[in-house]
Short mmCIF file of C-alpha atoms in Angstrom, two decimals:
data_model
loop_
_atom_site.label_atom_id
_atom_site.label_comp_id
_atom_site.label_asym_id
_atom_site.label_seq_id
_atom_site.Cartn_x
_atom_site.Cartn_y
_atom_site.Cartn_z
CA MET A 1 -0.04 0.00 -0.08
CA GLY A 2 1.14 3.55 -0.59
CA VAL A 3 -0.27 7.08 -0.26
CA GLU A 4 -0.54 9.35 -3.23
CA LYS A 5 -1.41 13.04 -3.59
CA ILE A 6 -4.39 14.40 -5.50
CA ASN A 7 -3.66 18.05 -6.43
CA MET A 8 -5.86 20.79 -7.80
CA PRO A 9 -5.97 20.21 -11.60
CA GLN A 10 -5.92 22.79 -14.38
CA LEU A 11 -9.66 23.43 -14.95
CA GLY A 12 -9.43 25.70 -17.90
CA GLU A 13 -7.16 27.94 -19.86
CA SER A 14 -5.65 30.74 -17.69
CA VAL A 15 -7.30 29.38 -14.59
CA THR A 16 -4.87 29.60 -11.70
CA GLU A 17 -6.90 28.61 -8.63
CA GLY A 18 -10.20 26.93 -7.65
CA THR A 19 -12.56 27.05 -4.66
CA ILE A 20 -13.81 23.80 -3.22
CA ASN A 21 -17.57 24.12 -3.02
CA SER A 22 -18.11 20.65 -1.57
CA TRP A 23 -16.40 17.40 -1.04
CA LEU A 24 -18.08 14.33 -2.55
CA VAL A 25 -16.00 11.93 -0.52
CA GLN A 26 -14.83 11.50 3.04
CA PRO A 27 -11.82 9.73 4.63
CA GLY A 28 -12.37 6.06 4.37
CA ASP A 29 -14.42 6.17 1.16
CA LYS A 30 -13.26 3.89 -1.65
CA VAL A 31 -13.11 5.45 -5.13
CA ASN A 32 -12.20 4.36 -8.58
CA LYS A 33 -9.98 6.32 -10.95
CA TYR A 34 -11.93 9.19 -12.60
CA ASP A 35 -14.64 9.02 -9.97
CA PRO A 36 -15.60 12.60 -8.89
CA ILE A 37 -14.26 13.56 -5.47
CA ALA A 38 -15.03 17.26 -5.17
CA GLU A 39 -17.01 20.10 -6.75
CA VAL A 40 -14.79 23.06 -7.54
CA MET A 41 -15.60 26.56 -8.72
CA THR A 42 -13.32 28.76 -10.86
CA ASP A 43 -13.91 32.02 -12.60
CA LYS A 44 -14.60 29.98 -15.74
CA VAL A 45 -16.67 26.99 -14.70
CA ASN A 46 -18.06 24.84 -11.89
CA ALA A 47 -16.58 21.42 -12.38
CA GLU A 48 -16.11 18.07 -10.66
CA VAL A 49 -12.55 17.02 -9.87
CA PRO A 50 -11.93 13.32 -10.67
CA SER A 51 -9.75 11.01 -8.62
CA SER A 52 -6.32 10.42 -10.17
CA PHE A 53 -6.17 6.95 -8.62
CA THR A 54 -8.18 3.90 -7.48
CA GLY A 55 -8.02 3.54 -3.74
CA THR A 56 -9.24 4.76 -0.37
CA ILE A 57 -9.38 8.42 0.59
CA LYS A 58 -7.01 8.91 3.53
CA GLU A 59 -7.14 12.52 4.42
CA LEU A 60 -8.80 15.70 3.10
CA ILE A 61 -6.19 18.53 3.25
CA ALA A 62 -8.17 21.38 1.77
CA GLN A 63 -11.48 22.35 3.32
CA GLU A 64 -14.80 23.29 1.85
CA GLY A 65 -14.59 27.02 1.01
CA ASP A 66 -10.82 27.01 0.58
CA THR A 67 -9.42 28.61 -2.56
CA ILE A 68 -6.29 26.79 -3.58
CA GLU A 69 -3.89 27.20 -6.56
CA VAL A 70 -3.48 24.80 -9.40
CA GLY A 71 -1.10 22.08 -8.46
CA GLU A 72 -1.71 22.52 -4.73
CA LEU A 73 -2.52 19.48 -2.57
CA MET A 74 -6.21 18.69 -2.06
CA CYS A 75 -6.16 15.32 -0.43
CA HIS A 76 -4.33 12.05 0.17
CA ILE A 77 -5.48 8.72 -1.23
CA GLU A 78 -4.21 5.24 -0.19
CA VAL A 79 -3.46 3.24 -3.33
CA GLU A 80 -2.87 -0.54 -3.45
CA GLY A 81 0.51 -1.33 -4.89
CA ALA A 82 1.69 2.23 -5.16
CA GLY A 83 5.25 3.24 -4.40
CA SER A 84 6.28 5.52 -1.61
CA SER A 85 5.12 9.14 -2.07
CA ALA A 86 5.57 12.43 -0.33
CA SER A 87 2.98 11.53 2.18
CA THR A 88 3.99 7.90 2.80
CA ALA A 89 5.30 8.98 6.24
CA GLU A 90 1.70 8.89 7.41
CA GLU A 91 1.41 5.11 6.68
CA LYS A 92 1.70 2.74 9.57
CA THR A 93 1.54 -0.69 7.94
CA ASP A 94 4.43 -2.25 9.83
CA ASP A 95 5.73 -1.74 13.36
CA SER A 96 9.09 -3.13 12.37
CA PRO A 97 11.95 -0.74 12.05
CA LYS A 98 12.72 -2.36 8.69
CA ALA A 99 9.41 -1.10 7.28
CA GLU A 100 11.08 2.12 6.15
CA SER A 101 14.36 2.27 4.43
CA PRO A 102 16.91 5.10 5.32
CA GLU A 103 16.31 6.60 1.81
CA LYS A 104 12.58 6.69 2.54
CA GLN A 105 13.15 8.39 5.90
CA VAL A 106 15.27 11.04 4.22
CA SER A 107 12.61 11.63 1.62
CA GLU A 108 9.88 12.06 4.27
CA LYS A 109 12.05 14.58 6.14
CA THR A 110 12.64 16.53 2.92
CA ASP A 111 8.88 16.63 2.14
CA THR A 112 7.73 17.70 5.62
CA LYS A 113 10.12 20.65 5.78
CA PRO A 114 8.62 22.72 2.90
CA LYS A 115 5.17 22.34 4.51
CA GLN A 116 6.36 23.93 7.62
CA GLU A 117 8.12 26.67 5.77
CA LYS A 118 5.07 27.32 3.73
CA GLY A 119 2.96 27.83 6.86
CA ASN A 120 5.59 30.18 8.38
CA LYS A 121 5.51 32.40 5.28
CA LYS A 122 1.77 32.90 5.66
CA ARG A 123 0.92 32.37 2.04
CA TYR A 124 -2.64 33.49 1.13
CA SER A 125 -4.63 32.60 -1.87
CA PRO A 126 -5.29 35.43 -4.43
CA ALA A 127 -8.95 35.34 -3.50
CA VAL A 128 -8.18 35.89 0.20
CA MET A 129 -5.73 38.63 -0.64
CA THR A 130 -8.18 40.49 -2.87
CA LEU A 131 -11.00 40.34 -0.38
CA ALA A 132 -8.72 41.47 2.41
CA GLN A 133 -7.28 44.40 0.42
CA ASP A 134 -10.69 45.57 -0.84
CA ASN A 135 -12.05 45.68 2.68
CA ASP A 136 -8.97 46.98 4.36
CA ILE A 137 -8.56 43.86 6.55
CA ASP A 138 -5.17 43.13 8.30
CA LEU A 139 -4.60 39.40 7.69
CA ASN A 140 -2.02 39.38 10.52
CA GLN A 141 -4.89 39.82 12.93
CA VAL A 142 -7.16 37.11 11.41
CA GLU A 143 -7.41 33.63 12.84
CA GLY A 144 -7.84 31.07 10.11
CA SER A 145 -10.12 28.09 10.27
CA GLY A 146 -8.39 26.14 7.50
CA ARG A 147 -5.78 23.43 7.93
CA GLY A 148 -2.77 24.64 9.95
CA GLY A 149 -4.60 27.81 10.70
CA ARG A 150 -4.79 28.84 7.08
CA ILE A 151 -7.04 31.75 6.33
CA THR A 152 -9.85 30.81 3.86
CA ARG A 153 -12.20 32.95 1.85
CA LYS A 154 -14.99 31.96 4.18
CA ASP A 155 -13.16 33.39 7.07
CA ILE A 156 -12.91 36.78 5.31
CA GLU A 157 -16.46 36.74 4.20
CA LYS A 158 -17.55 36.02 7.76
CA ILE A 159 -15.49 39.02 8.96
CA ILE A 160 -17.02 41.28 6.40
CA ALA A 161 -20.49 40.14 7.29
CA SER A 162 -19.88 40.90 10.94
CA GLY A 163 -18.65 44.43 10.16
CA ASP A 164 -15.90 44.02 12.76
CA MET A 165 -12.88 44.36 10.51
CA PRO A 166 -9.39 44.07 12.04
CA ARG A 167 -7.42 47.06 10.71
CA ALA A 168 -3.75 47.48 10.56
CA LYS A 169 -2.40 49.28 13.73
CA GLU A 170 -1.54 52.85 13.00
CA GLU A 171 2.08 53.85 13.61
CA SER A 172 3.13 57.41 14.22
CA ALA A 173 5.20 59.06 11.54
CA SER A 174 8.33 59.06 13.82
CA GLU A 175 8.10 55.26 14.24
CA ARG A 176 8.25 54.59 10.54
CA PRO A 177 11.28 54.84 8.31
CA ALA A 178 11.45 57.87 6.07
CA ALA A 179 11.26 55.61 3.04
CA GLU A 180 7.83 54.29 4.11
CA ARG A 181 6.49 57.74 5.11
CA ALA A 182 7.12 59.56 1.86
CA PRO A 183 4.97 57.42 -0.42
CA GLU A 184 1.98 57.81 2.01
CA GLN A 185 2.30 61.52 2.20
CA ALA A 186 2.57 61.83 -1.53
CA ALA A 187 -0.29 59.44 -2.29
CA PRO A 188 -3.06 59.28 0.41
CA LYS A 189 -5.02 56.12 0.48
CA THR A 190 -8.01 55.96 -1.76
CA SER A 191 -11.42 54.52 -0.81
CA VAL A 192 -11.97 50.80 -1.17
CA SER A 193 -14.00 49.35 -4.11
CA ALA A 194 -16.46 47.64 -1.75
CA PRO A 195 -17.99 50.30 0.56
CA ASN A 196 -19.47 49.31 3.91
CA VAL A 197 -23.11 49.96 2.99
CA GLN A 198 -25.73 49.07 5.66
CA ALA A 199 -29.07 47.54 4.71
CA GLY A 200 -32.19 49.46 5.75
CA GLU A 201 -35.52 48.22 7.01
CA GLY A 202 -37.23 46.03 4.41
CA ASP A 203 -34.04 45.60 2.35
CA VAL A 204 -32.95 42.11 1.34
CA GLU A 205 -29.34 41.20 1.65
CA ILE A 206 -28.09 38.60 -0.93
CA PRO A 207 -24.68 37.14 -0.22
CA VAL A 208 -22.36 37.36 -3.15
CA THR A 209 -21.05 33.85 -3.52
CA GLY A 210 -20.34 31.17 -6.06
CA VAL A 211 -20.59 31.86 -9.72
CA ARG A 212 -21.89 35.46 -9.22
CA LYS A 213 -18.70 36.35 -7.27
CA ALA A 214 -16.53 34.76 -10.04
CA ILE A 215 -18.47 36.76 -12.71
CA ALA A 216 -17.92 39.88 -10.76
CA GLN A 217 -14.23 39.35 -10.39
CA ASN A 218 -13.80 38.53 -14.12
CA MET A 219 -15.78 41.61 -15.20
CA VAL A 220 -13.74 43.93 -13.02
CA LYS A 221 -10.55 42.37 -14.39
CA SER A 222 -11.76 42.88 -18.00
CA THR A 223 -12.94 46.41 -17.58
CA THR A 224 -9.82 47.58 -15.60
CA GLU A 225 -7.27 45.85 -17.86
CA ILE A 226 -8.80 46.21 -21.29
CA PRO A 227 -9.32 49.58 -23.00
CA HIS A 228 -12.80 48.95 -24.59
CA ALA A 229 -13.99 50.57 -27.82
CA TRP A 230 -17.28 49.88 -29.64
CA MET A 231 -18.66 49.71 -33.16
CA MET A 232 -22.05 48.78 -34.61
CA VAL A 233 -23.48 47.81 -38.05
CA GLU A 234 -27.04 47.24 -39.18
CA VAL A 235 -27.62 44.10 -41.33
CA ASP A 236 -30.49 43.24 -43.60
CA VAL A 237 -31.24 39.64 -42.86
CA THR A 238 -34.54 39.38 -44.73
CA ASN A 239 -33.36 36.52 -46.93
CA LEU A 240 -31.77 34.66 -43.99
CA VAL A 241 -35.05 34.83 -42.13
CA GLU A 242 -36.90 33.35 -45.11
CA LEU A 243 -34.35 30.57 -45.43
CA ARG A 244 -34.44 29.70 -41.76
CA ASN A 245 -38.27 29.80 -41.50
CA SER A 246 -38.67 27.67 -44.64
CA LEU A 247 -36.38 24.98 -43.09
CA LYS A 248 -37.02 25.00 -39.31
CA LYS A 249 -40.01 22.55 -39.16
CA GLN A 250 -38.43 20.02 -41.39
CA PHE A 251 -35.02 20.34 -39.74
CA LYS A 252 -36.49 19.81 -36.15
CA GLU A 253 -38.32 16.70 -37.37
CA LYS A 254 -35.28 15.29 -39.02
CA GLU A 255 -32.48 16.24 -36.68
CA GLY A 256 -34.36 16.38 -33.34
CA TYR A 257 -33.12 19.86 -32.41
CA SER A 258 -33.86 23.44 -33.44
CA LEU A 259 -32.32 25.41 -36.27
CA THR A 260 -31.92 28.70 -34.52
CA PHE A 261 -31.07 32.13 -36.05
CA PHE A 262 -28.09 32.23 -33.78
CA SER A 263 -26.43 29.27 -35.53
CA PHE A 264 -26.34 31.30 -38.80
CA PHE A 265 -24.77 34.25 -37.00
CA VAL A 266 -22.13 32.01 -35.35
CA LYS A 267 -21.21 30.52 -38.73
CA ALA A 268 -20.88 33.99 -40.30
CA VAL A 269 -18.54 35.15 -37.50
CA ALA A 270 -16.40 31.98 -37.86
CA GLN A 271 -16.03 32.67 -41.54
CA ALA A 272 -15.21 36.32 -41.09
CA LEU A 273 -12.54 35.47 -38.52
CA LYS A 274 -10.69 33.42 -41.17
CA ASP A 275 -10.47 36.55 -43.28
CA TYR A 276 -9.65 38.89 -40.32
CA PRO A 277 -7.66 36.78 -37.82
CA GLN A 278 -6.60 39.91 -35.98
CA LEU A 279 -9.93 39.66 -34.12
CA ASN A 280 -9.01 36.16 -33.07
CA SER A 281 -6.14 37.40 -30.87
CA THR A 282 -4.95 37.90 -27.27
CA TRP A 283 -2.87 40.69 -25.69
CA ALA A 284 0.26 39.30 -24.04
CA GLY A 285 2.06 42.41 -22.80
CA ASP A 286 5.04 42.53 -25.08
CA LYS A 287 3.36 40.72 -27.97
CA ILE A 288 -0.06 39.88 -29.49
CA ILE A 289 -0.88 36.19 -29.91
CA GLN A 290 -2.93 35.52 -32.95
CA ARG A 291 -4.87 32.20 -32.52
CA LYS A 292 -4.92 29.59 -35.24
CA ALA A 293 -8.03 27.81 -33.94
CA ILE A 294 -11.31 29.51 -34.15
CA ASN A 295 -13.11 28.44 -30.96
CA LEU A 296 -16.18 30.61 -30.27
CA ASN A 297 -17.46 31.15 -26.72
CA ILE A 298 -21.32 31.54 -26.52
CA ALA A 299 -22.97 32.97 -23.42
CA VAL A 300 -25.48 30.66 -21.71
CA ALA A 301 -27.50 31.84 -18.65
CA LYS A 302 -28.85 29.57 -15.92
CA GLU A 303 -30.89 31.60 -13.36
CA ASP A 304 -28.36 34.06 -11.94
CA GLU A 305 -25.35 32.11 -13.29
CA LEU A 306 -23.57 32.82 -16.59
CA PHE A 307 -21.37 30.42 -18.49
CA VAL A 308 -19.49 30.74 -21.68
CA PRO A 309 -18.86 27.29 -23.17
CA VAL A 310 -16.90 26.87 -26.39
CA ILE A 311 -17.77 25.69 -29.90
CA LYS A 312 -14.49 24.25 -30.99
CA ASP A 313 -13.23 24.78 -34.60
CA ALA A 314 -16.36 26.61 -35.50
CA ASP A 315 -14.99 27.56 -38.98
CA GLU A 316 -14.86 23.91 -39.95
CA LYS A 317 -18.43 23.15 -39.09
CA SER A 318 -21.68 23.49 -41.07
CA ILE A 319 -24.65 25.46 -39.82
CA LYS A 320 -26.20 22.17 -38.85
CA GLY A 321 -23.07 21.15 -36.86
CA ILE A 322 -23.03 24.54 -35.04
CA ALA A 323 -26.71 24.29 -34.30
CA ARG A 324 -26.11 20.87 -32.71
CA ASP A 325 -23.17 22.16 -30.63
CA ILE A 326 -25.30 25.11 -29.37
CA THR A 327 -28.12 22.74 -28.36
CA ASP A 328 -25.71 20.36 -26.57
CA ILE A 329 -23.63 22.82 -24.64
CA ALA A 330 -26.62 24.95 -23.73
CA GLY A 331 -28.39 21.85 -22.34
CA LYS A 332 -25.27 20.87 -20.34
CA ALA A 333 -24.94 24.36 -18.91
CA ARG A 334 -28.62 24.40 -17.67
CA GLN A 335 -28.22 20.99 -16.19
CA GLY A 336 -24.97 21.86 -14.50
CA LYS A 337 -23.00 19.22 -16.52
CA LEU A 338 -20.35 21.45 -18.14
CA THR A 339 -16.88 20.18 -17.80
CA SER A 340 -13.50 22.08 -18.00
CA LYS A 341 -13.16 20.83 -21.52
CA ASP A 342 -16.34 22.44 -22.57
CA MET A 343 -15.03 25.83 -21.25
CA GLU A 344 -11.36 25.96 -22.36
CA GLY A 345 -9.71 27.27 -25.46
CA GLY A 346 -12.04 30.09 -26.44
CA THR A 347 -10.66 32.66 -28.78
CA PHE A 348 -13.64 34.97 -29.51
CA THR A 349 -17.13 35.39 -27.95
CA VAL A 350 -20.47 35.66 -29.68
CA ASN A 351 -23.36 36.77 -27.34
CA ASN A 352 -27.06 36.28 -28.39
CA THR A 353 -28.39 39.35 -26.60
CA GLY A 354 -31.31 39.53 -29.03
CA SER A 355 -32.91 36.57 -27.20
CA PHE A 356 -33.87 39.15 -24.41
CA GLY A 357 -35.24 41.60 -26.92
CA SER A 358 -32.17 43.86 -26.87
CA VAL A 359 -31.54 46.01 -29.89
CA GLN A 360 -28.24 47.62 -28.93
CA SER A 361 -25.71 46.88 -26.23
CA MET A 362 -22.02 47.14 -25.34
CA GLY A 363 -20.55 43.84 -24.20
CA VAL A 364 -17.76 43.38 -21.77
CA ILE A 365 -14.93 41.48 -23.43
CA ASN A 366 -14.27 37.93 -22.15
CA HIS A 367 -10.78 38.42 -20.77
CA PRO A 368 -8.20 37.67 -22.23
CA GLN A 369 -9.83 37.74 -25.68
CA ALA A 370 -9.70 40.78 -28.00
CA ALA A 371 -13.38 41.18 -28.87
CA ILE A 372 -16.93 40.23 -28.29
CA LEU A 373 -19.86 40.49 -30.72
CA GLN A 374 -23.45 41.09 -29.50
CA VAL A 375 -26.04 39.80 -31.84
CA GLU A 376 -29.26 41.84 -31.19
CA SER A 377 -32.94 41.25 -31.94
CA ILE A 378 -34.18 40.89 -35.52
CA VAL A 379 -36.86 43.54 -36.09
CA LYS A 380 -39.05 44.66 -38.95
CA LYS A 381 -38.14 48.12 -40.23
CA PRO A 382 -39.18 50.25 -43.19
CA VAL A 383 -36.13 50.42 -45.53
CA TYR A 384 -35.67 52.52 -48.67
CA GLN A 385 -34.53 50.29 -51.41
CA ASP A 386 -34.79 50.45 -55.25
CA GLY A 387 -36.77 53.68 -55.17
CA MET A 388 -39.33 52.51 -52.66
CA PHE A 389 -39.95 51.72 -48.96
CA GLY A 390 -40.38 48.19 -47.81
CA ALA A 391 -40.51 46.15 -44.63
CA ARG A 392 -37.17 44.41 -44.14
CA ASP A 393 -35.78 42.22 -41.28
CA MET A 394 -32.93 44.18 -39.72
CA VAL A 395 -30.51 43.31 -36.98
CA ASN A 396 -27.72 45.30 -35.22
CA LEU A 397 -24.41 43.70 -34.61
CA CYS A 398 -22.44 45.42 -31.79
CA LEU A 399 -18.66 44.83 -31.41
CA SER A 400 -16.61 45.53 -28.31
CA LEU A 401 -12.85 45.46 -28.96
CA ASP A 402 -9.56 45.68 -27.14
CA HIS A 403 -8.06 48.90 -28.43
CA ARG A 404 -4.57 47.65 -27.53
CA VAL A 405 -4.94 44.84 -30.11
CA LEU A 406 -7.43 46.29 -32.64
CA ASP A 407 -8.07 49.59 -34.36
CA GLY A 408 -11.18 50.90 -36.11
CA LEU A 409 -10.00 49.93 -39.59
CA VAL A 410 -9.69 46.18 -39.08
CA ALA A 411 -12.66 46.01 -36.73
CA GLY A 412 -14.79 47.85 -39.27
CA ASN A 413 -13.60 45.63 -42.12
CA PHE A 414 -14.47 42.58 -40.01
CA LEU A 415 -17.97 43.82 -39.22
CA ALA A 416 -18.48 44.65 -42.96
CA ARG A 417 -17.43 41.08 -43.82
CA VAL A 418 -19.92 39.59 -41.30
CA LYS A 419 -22.60 41.76 -42.77
CA GLU A 420 -21.75 40.63 -46.28
CA ILE A 421 -21.95 36.95 -45.37
CA LEU A 422 -25.27 37.32 -43.58
CA GLU A 423 -26.84 39.40 -46.32
CA ASN A 424 -25.91 36.74 -48.91
CA MET A 425 -27.44 33.87 -46.95
CA SER A 426 -30.57 32.79 -48.92
CA LYS A 427 -32.54 29.80 -50.17
CA GLU A 428 -30.63 29.90 -53.43
CA HIS A 429 -27.06 30.20 -52.05
CA THR A 430 -26.90 28.64 -48.61
CA SER A 431 -26.92 25.02 -47.36
CA VAL A 432 -27.24 24.19 -43.69
CA TYR A 433 -25.56 20.87 -44.25
#
């Protein structure tokens, strides 16, 4: 028998940490490899973490509510036939002194030392640091409830809810070195981003937890890091509407899922991105990374939760294939069955705001992408054409762009190309297969 580690896996591109919502196992439970052992929330997705081994859960290291970094230890599992590992020192399978070799003892001592150093350095997760800084909480005065006294996000949220925030002790100017006093005198402290607002009589307090908190953090990151600019074009989709309406009943009976307008728009965007790959990019500080794959995020709402699963290689798929993918991932999102694979690798986002009746909006870019396109409602409008007015089906396409990566010229050309593709979709020229 041997003891192995199960660490926090990478649950999506650019994901660096995850919060354990709930453990699905307890010490003593037997699990098979790939069985889910914990539900974890990141800023990208809620996902189940699978076991890396077949064996018996020995010890849960991280607690529910803990936010831990990718690669950090979650739990120990006792595995039959496994070799010694970093946590084998916890085994007691033989009282004989020969049960452990000198090499093994040295290994155990080497492994336990970093754990002690780690605790002495008082490392905090990014989520704990952010909450503490936003609410001016001195972490040195907080007693943690996590393993080894570690401070968890739940500890900070509890303190914030109580209103009794431990502040850093004020030192007189004479007690501080001049190098520390000067910056404070030159730049007085600004107000925190989360003011201490008290609820009045009849008000309802709704705790900001789970996916809503992750959405908030990601939106703040996007709007503070990305200089947004906006553009909009109006598109005549009369022929597209006739095409879709002529096919929708037969398509549903044959395929078993709906042929939505949105699938046509996603196809048009994927085609246009091949012509203007600059939109399919990411800002990376000293360089811009232009993505080869065209993987389109689409926004899917579930009550107060928002997910952005990915249609992989959208440019290689037919309208039918895109319609099927939209149906599948939207269903998984609403059933809470999205996996990390469904969420990773997105390069551009298309948002179906028209489903809510919106006619114009300015989307927040899905960090770290370079743009997001809002597809608004299709509405009947009088349009002057060929010397007369007529009722036409019109739609607004609203583009938010990262002005570090994109300028008006390329963004305008991209929108013009999407417009051209959509306006040329018709019964005569377009196949959904």
